[in-house]
XYZ file of C-alpha atoms in Angstrom:
398
model
C 235.199 178.821 -146.121
C 234.138 177.384 -149.437
C 234.131 173.597 -149.238
C 235.927 173.401 -152.577
C 238.910 174.992 -150.946
C 238.923 172.513 -148.094
C 239.891 169.796 -150.062
C 207.577 152.127 -157.524
C 206.899 150.811 -154.445
C 203.138 149.885 -154.513
C 200.991 150.176 -151.329
C 200.193 146.804 -149.703
C 203.028 145.140 -151.604
C 206.049 144.055 -149.618
C 209.191 145.913 -150.625
C 211.191 142.744 -150.163
C 209.278 141.084 -153.004
C 210.051 143.815 -155.505
C 212.929 142.891 -157.755
C 215.762 145.152 -158.682
C 214.552 145.020 -162.293
C 211.293 146.741 -161.314
C 213.197 149.416 -159.466
C 215.961 150.176 -161.898
C 216.729 152.445 -164.834
C 216.000 156.135 -164.461
C 218.165 157.130 -167.402
C 220.699 158.928 -165.179
C 223.933 157.839 -163.575
C 222.179 157.014 -160.320
C 219.551 154.913 -162.080
C 221.933 152.026 -162.608
C 222.914 151.369 -159.007
C 220.081 149.039 -158.019
C 220.641 146.660 -160.912
C 224.412 146.652 -160.459
C 224.204 145.955 -156.738
C 221.547 143.292 -157.113
C 223.732 141.578 -159.667
C 226.711 141.562 -157.354
C 224.606 140.311 -154.458
C 223.361 137.313 -156.390
C 219.975 138.056 -154.801
C 220.997 136.935 -151.315
C 222.167 138.531 -148.120
C 222.462 136.661 -144.843
C 221.342 138.527 -141.718
C 222.123 137.299 -138.222
C 220.190 138.865 -135.385
C 220.325 138.239 -131.633
C 218.899 134.783 -132.148
C 221.283 132.032 -133.258
C 218.783 131.096 -135.951
C 219.935 132.361 -139.336
C 217.361 134.023 -141.573
C 217.871 134.703 -145.260
C 215.846 137.600 -146.645
C 216.845 139.091 -149.956
C 216.264 142.837 -149.591
C 215.614 144.834 -152.717
C 218.068 147.610 -153.367
C 216.708 151.157 -153.272
C 216.873 153.084 -156.512
C 216.416 156.603 -157.720
C 213.442 155.216 -159.696
C 211.278 154.966 -156.563
C 208.459 157.541 -156.870
C 208.297 159.928 -153.871
C 204.585 159.209 -153.245
C 205.237 155.484 -153.057
C 208.192 155.987 -150.740
C 205.953 157.996 -148.434
C 203.466 155.120 -148.342
C 206.168 152.809 -147.070
C 207.602 155.342 -144.636
C 204.250 155.589 -142.814
C 204.897 152.154 -141.331
C 208.248 153.238 -139.941
C 209.009 154.484 -136.452
C 208.838 158.301 -136.622
C 211.622 158.996 -134.104
C 213.845 156.004 -134.798
C 217.271 156.456 -136.339
C 218.624 153.552 -138.380
C 222.405 153.565 -138.113
C 224.097 151.803 -141.008
C 227.594 150.474 -140.370
C 229.562 148.591 -143.032
C 232.455 146.607 -141.572
C 235.432 144.779 -143.006
C 238.083 143.324 -140.673
C 237.257 145.903 -138.008
C 237.798 143.892 -134.813
C 240.102 146.522 -133.308
C 237.656 149.430 -133.555
C 234.077 148.223 -134.127
C 233.156 147.657 -130.467
C 234.093 151.236 -129.658
C 232.143 152.512 -132.672
C 228.984 150.583 -131.752
C 229.243 151.541 -128.079
C 229.479 155.229 -128.947
C 226.077 154.970 -130.684
C 224.471 152.795 -127.997
C 225.542 155.232 -125.275
C 224.047 158.275 -126.960
C 221.313 160.420 -125.437
C 218.891 159.509 -128.265
C 217.917 155.937 -127.416
C 215.447 155.093 -130.204
C 217.927 153.561 -132.609
C 218.845 150.402 -134.471
C 222.378 149.605 -135.555
C 222.570 147.653 -138.803
C 226.054 146.180 -139.038
C 226.922 144.769 -142.453
C 229.920 142.434 -142.339
C 231.499 142.659 -145.764
C 233.482 139.417 -145.618
C 235.589 139.903 -142.483
C 238.038 137.170 -141.484
C 239.442 138.707 -138.296
C 236.817 138.085 -135.597
C 234.545 141.024 -136.399
C 231.523 138.685 -136.538
C 232.052 137.354 -133.002
C 232.457 140.811 -131.516
C 229.260 142.122 -133.113
C 227.118 139.034 -132.464
C 228.240 138.977 -128.816
C 227.213 142.612 -128.466
C 223.903 141.899 -130.259
C 223.011 139.268 -127.637
C 223.340 141.990 -125.005
C 221.419 144.708 -126.875
C 218.541 143.965 -129.270
C 219.086 147.257 -131.077
C 222.107 145.724 -132.814
C 221.395 143.669 -135.941
C 224.126 141.770 -137.733
C 224.121 141.054 -141.467
C 226.758 139.221 -143.442
C 227.211 139.811 -147.160
C 227.592 136.628 -149.246
C 230.658 138.255 -150.784
C 232.585 141.485 -150.469
C 230.515 144.364 -151.888
C 232.319 147.411 -150.594
C 231.022 150.112 -148.274
C 228.854 151.942 -150.803
C 226.856 148.894 -151.938
C 226.586 147.649 -148.363
C 225.031 150.935 -147.286
C 222.539 150.818 -150.181
C 221.442 147.287 -149.266
C 220.891 148.237 -145.632
C 218.632 151.132 -146.612
C 215.985 148.476 -147.355
C 216.461 146.810 -143.973
C 216.133 150.104 -142.093
C 212.943 150.695 -140.072
C 213.618 154.250 -138.909
C 212.460 157.523 -140.381
C 216.010 158.760 -140.251
C 219.230 157.313 -141.595
C 222.685 157.829 -140.150
C 225.969 156.313 -141.252
C 228.718 155.341 -138.835
C 231.910 153.786 -140.102
C 233.285 150.894 -138.066
C 236.457 152.789 -137.128
C 234.807 156.111 -136.181
C 232.915 157.213 -133.058
C 230.152 159.630 -132.078
C 229.780 162.014 -129.170
C 226.821 161.147 -126.857
C 224.651 164.080 -128.011
C 225.265 163.612 -131.753
C 221.838 162.256 -132.779
C 219.942 164.485 -130.365
C 221.568 167.605 -131.775
C 221.164 166.570 -135.412
C 217.484 165.695 -134.982
C 216.909 169.065 -133.296
C 218.419 170.845 -136.304
C 216.139 168.914 -138.662
C 213.091 169.879 -136.580
C 214.153 173.521 -136.469
C 214.796 173.592 -140.231
C 212.028 171.561 -141.937
C 213.110 173.035 -145.274
C 216.155 170.732 -145.272
C 216.119 166.935 -145.087
C 219.731 166.278 -144.072
C 222.214 167.639 -141.569
C 225.914 167.250 -140.939
C 228.399 168.313 -138.313
C 232.056 168.962 -137.715
C 234.363 166.150 -136.642
C 237.624 165.629 -134.844
C 240.454 163.543 -136.169
C 241.448 160.517 -134.123
C 245.071 159.447 -134.431
C 246.177 155.808 -134.445
C 246.162 155.786 -130.631
C 242.598 157.143 -130.408
C 243.531 160.685 -129.341
C 241.471 163.619 -130.590
C 244.080 165.671 -132.402
C 242.442 168.155 -134.774
C 239.194 169.698 -135.995
C 237.409 168.961 -139.293
C 234.953 171.704 -140.312
C 231.713 171.106 -142.191
C 229.907 172.895 -145.011
C 227.256 174.260 -145.527
C 226.440 175.605 -142.070
C 223.911 178.336 -142.928
C 221.366 179.258 -145.643
C 223.865 181.428 -147.519
C 226.350 178.585 -147.801
C 223.578 176.184 -148.824
C 222.612 178.660 -151.546
C 226.219 178.549 -152.738
C 225.916 174.770 -153.031
C 222.547 174.748 -154.782
C 223.047 177.723 -157.104
C 226.816 177.916 -157.679
C 227.800 174.263 -157.497
C 229.989 174.351 -154.394
C 230.544 170.913 -152.876
C 229.282 170.027 -149.395
C 231.955 169.042 -146.919
C 230.215 166.295 -144.924
C 231.654 162.870 -144.131
C 229.228 159.898 -144.112
C 229.916 159.464 -140.392
C 228.642 163.022 -139.865
C 225.351 162.729 -141.782
C 221.788 162.303 -140.497
C 219.040 162.408 -143.147
C 215.414 161.509 -143.707
C 215.272 158.059 -145.273
C 212.827 159.211 -147.971
C 215.328 161.803 -149.151
C 218.172 159.270 -149.270
C 216.021 156.876 -151.309
C 214.868 159.661 -153.584
C 218.401 160.502 -154.718
C 219.254 156.837 -155.280
C 221.775 156.193 -152.533
C 225.442 155.744 -153.399
C 226.775 155.155 -156.892
C 228.792 152.066 -157.725
C 232.156 153.831 -157.683
C 235.345 152.544 -156.094
C 235.967 155.844 -154.320
C 234.367 159.288 -153.899
C 230.757 158.039 -154.207
C 230.168 159.748 -150.862
C 231.147 163.104 -152.405
C 228.663 162.571 -155.248
C 225.955 161.413 -152.807
C 226.331 164.464 -150.543
C 226.256 166.809 -153.527
C 223.001 165.452 -154.973
C 221.369 165.189 -151.523
C 222.180 168.820 -150.721
C 221.116 169.965 -154.181
C 217.708 168.288 -154.122
C 216.716 168.182 -150.454
C 218.894 170.726 -148.705
C 221.602 170.238 -146.092
C 222.802 172.200 -143.094
C 225.569 171.509 -140.604
C 226.659 172.517 -137.133
C 230.205 173.632 -136.425
C 230.168 171.642 -133.195
C 232.246 168.465 -133.459
C 229.759 165.659 -132.763
C 231.872 162.755 -134.014
C 235.398 161.516 -134.498
C 237.085 160.360 -137.710
C 239.983 157.945 -137.369
C 243.130 158.487 -139.442
C 244.546 155.041 -140.237
C 246.442 155.657 -143.461
C 245.340 152.422 -145.169
C 242.099 153.587 -146.760
C 240.794 153.047 -150.283
C 241.821 156.630 -150.977
C 245.447 155.597 -150.525
C 245.031 152.716 -152.946
C 242.989 154.563 -155.568
C 244.266 158.100 -155.125
C 244.126 158.968 -158.838
C 240.582 157.577 -159.185
C 239.545 159.547 -156.105
C 240.737 162.867 -157.476
C 239.209 162.328 -160.919
C 235.897 161.254 -159.352
C 235.741 164.396 -157.211
C 236.559 166.536 -160.233
C 233.780 164.718 -162.122
C 231.313 165.657 -159.375
C 232.442 169.282 -159.577
C 232.016 169.307 -163.347
C 228.531 167.812 -163.086
C 227.556 170.393 -160.485
C 228.340 173.114 -163.015
C 226.586 171.225 -165.811
C 223.396 171.092 -163.744
C 223.544 174.848 -163.302
C 224.044 175.356 -167.048
C 221.232 172.905 -167.855
C 223.586 170.465 -169.575
C 223.551 166.684 -169.365
C 225.834 165.148 -166.752
C 228.865 163.054 -167.558
C 229.428 159.531 -166.377
C 232.691 158.923 -164.587
C 234.020 157.059 -167.624
C 233.112 159.947 -169.916
C 234.797 162.434 -167.615
C 238.023 160.416 -167.474
C 238.157 160.194 -171.269
C 237.502 163.898 -171.879
C 239.438 165.486 -169.031
C 242.303 163.052 -168.559
C 242.912 160.164 -170.949
C 242.461 162.209 -174.146
C 244.455 165.231 -172.998
C 247.594 166.209 -174.917
C 250.685 164.645 -173.262
C 251.933 167.811 -171.553
C 248.490 168.702 -170.179
C 248.032 165.142 -168.950
C 251.430 165.217 -167.240
C 250.598 168.530 -165.600
C 247.284 167.179 -164.293
C 249.104 164.135 -162.911
C 251.561 166.454 -161.183
C 248.760 168.404 -159.530
C 246.937 165.247 -158.421
C 250.122 163.669 -157.060
C 250.894 166.852 -155.105
C 247.398 166.743 -153.593
C 247.922 163.132 -152.580
C 251.309 163.792 -150.961
C 249.852 166.816 -149.180
C 247.107 164.609 -147.741
C 249.646 162.012 -146.626
C 251.759 164.721 -144.985
C 248.699 165.850 -143.044
C 247.903 162.298 -141.906
C 251.480 161.717 -140.819
C 251.534 164.980 -138.900
C 248.311 164.110 -137.065
C 249.858 160.778 -136.048
C 253.061 162.557 -134.952
C 255.163 160.708 -137.528
C 257.881 163.276 -138.173
C 259.953 161.610 -140.897
C 256.994 160.710 -143.159
C 255.647 164.238 -142.618
C 258.902 165.721 -143.882
C 259.160 163.337 -146.837
C 255.598 163.943 -148.011
C 255.939 167.678 -147.362
C 259.077 167.920 -149.492
C 257.438 165.889 -152.251
C 254.408 168.189 -152.214
C 256.581 171.292 -152.388
C 258.651 169.895 -155.254
C 255.569 169.064 -157.297
C 253.429 172.091 -156.449
C 254.809 174.802 -154.122
C 251.458 176.583 -154.082
C 249.825 173.447 -152.648
C 252.235 173.633 -149.698
C 251.316 177.264 -149.105
C 247.624 176.344 -149.152
C 248.262 173.467 -146.733
C 250.019 175.746 -144.255
C 247.150 178.240 -144.471
C 244.671 175.396 -143.973
C 246.553 174.125 -140.917
C 246.454 177.599 -139.376
C 242.713 177.767 -140.033
C 242.257 174.333 -138.461
C 244.230 175.440 -135.410
C 242.004 178.478 -135.026
C 238.851 176.345 -135.280
C 240.322 173.829 -132.868
C 240.741 176.555 -130.234
C 237.286 177.957 -130.905
C 235.436 174.614 -130.617
C 237.659 172.821 -128.118
């Protein structure tokens, strides 16, 4: 199924001494992320490791401006089989221990878990630092101020010492064989530098309730992404990639939402991506995500990524998110703008209906379902078809 329908580092110079100014400005959208993140950091991030002594390095932020040859020079000092697991966390005391444990208990043992506390006030720090005293593979960092998940991930790319990067959100979990299987796929397919996998939804009680497919899963589907502009369907929690490739594409953009969609698209386009249909991780449905808060921004950002995929194919310059909003939303004639709002609202209500159904919340499911049908009956038909497809996949990969 098409995913669109699934809704200069210098040798012998320390990377930590290179300023964001030296790394920034490639002339593209991604070229601005290192300078914007460094500005928000104020040049300081506070890491706390197993030792009670607090150290204060100021890691440079990776940028798309890093030349591939220079990145390779740095990567030679890294551990060839180590996976650096990057985990942003904000007020995650109820789920983060389970998330960390799922990575520690995996069959691939050569890992480090880089937890970035993004200003938690709920006891997250104590949970992680207590676990770090028991296992030296856990490293705790605390941002001087709230940066958001995307910037936090970018900062931790500099702290990583593994050849491979994986992302694990603080409310998700992995199956024990996740890393082992993903690394095997990368070894079997050296033509690609990133892999993904299917997931299962976790409801609010932690039950595995449904199947989330992934895309692309074979060379034909990857060709559809690279030549026709189809979007990959890979959650950050499901990605394992070579660190050089992640650095080369510039990490995540400084967007409020949907920067993961843009990141996956450019990673697959430039370095290739394949996925396994086996569910190797679990994605928790909490219903209080940034997508809920910025649902309009999310939809417009995804549409911007789709538009830029087509522009790449046509050899046209890409649009910034601001440019896309002005052209394809803000400057539309009133009726066209209203119609686009209707479609986006229907998509949002459809998503909320699905979340409510997974959590067995009948009344909200009905309310959101009726709202979706009223705004866009065809969206309801597509949702029913999608649920049937999910049910089929759930039986197949149970």
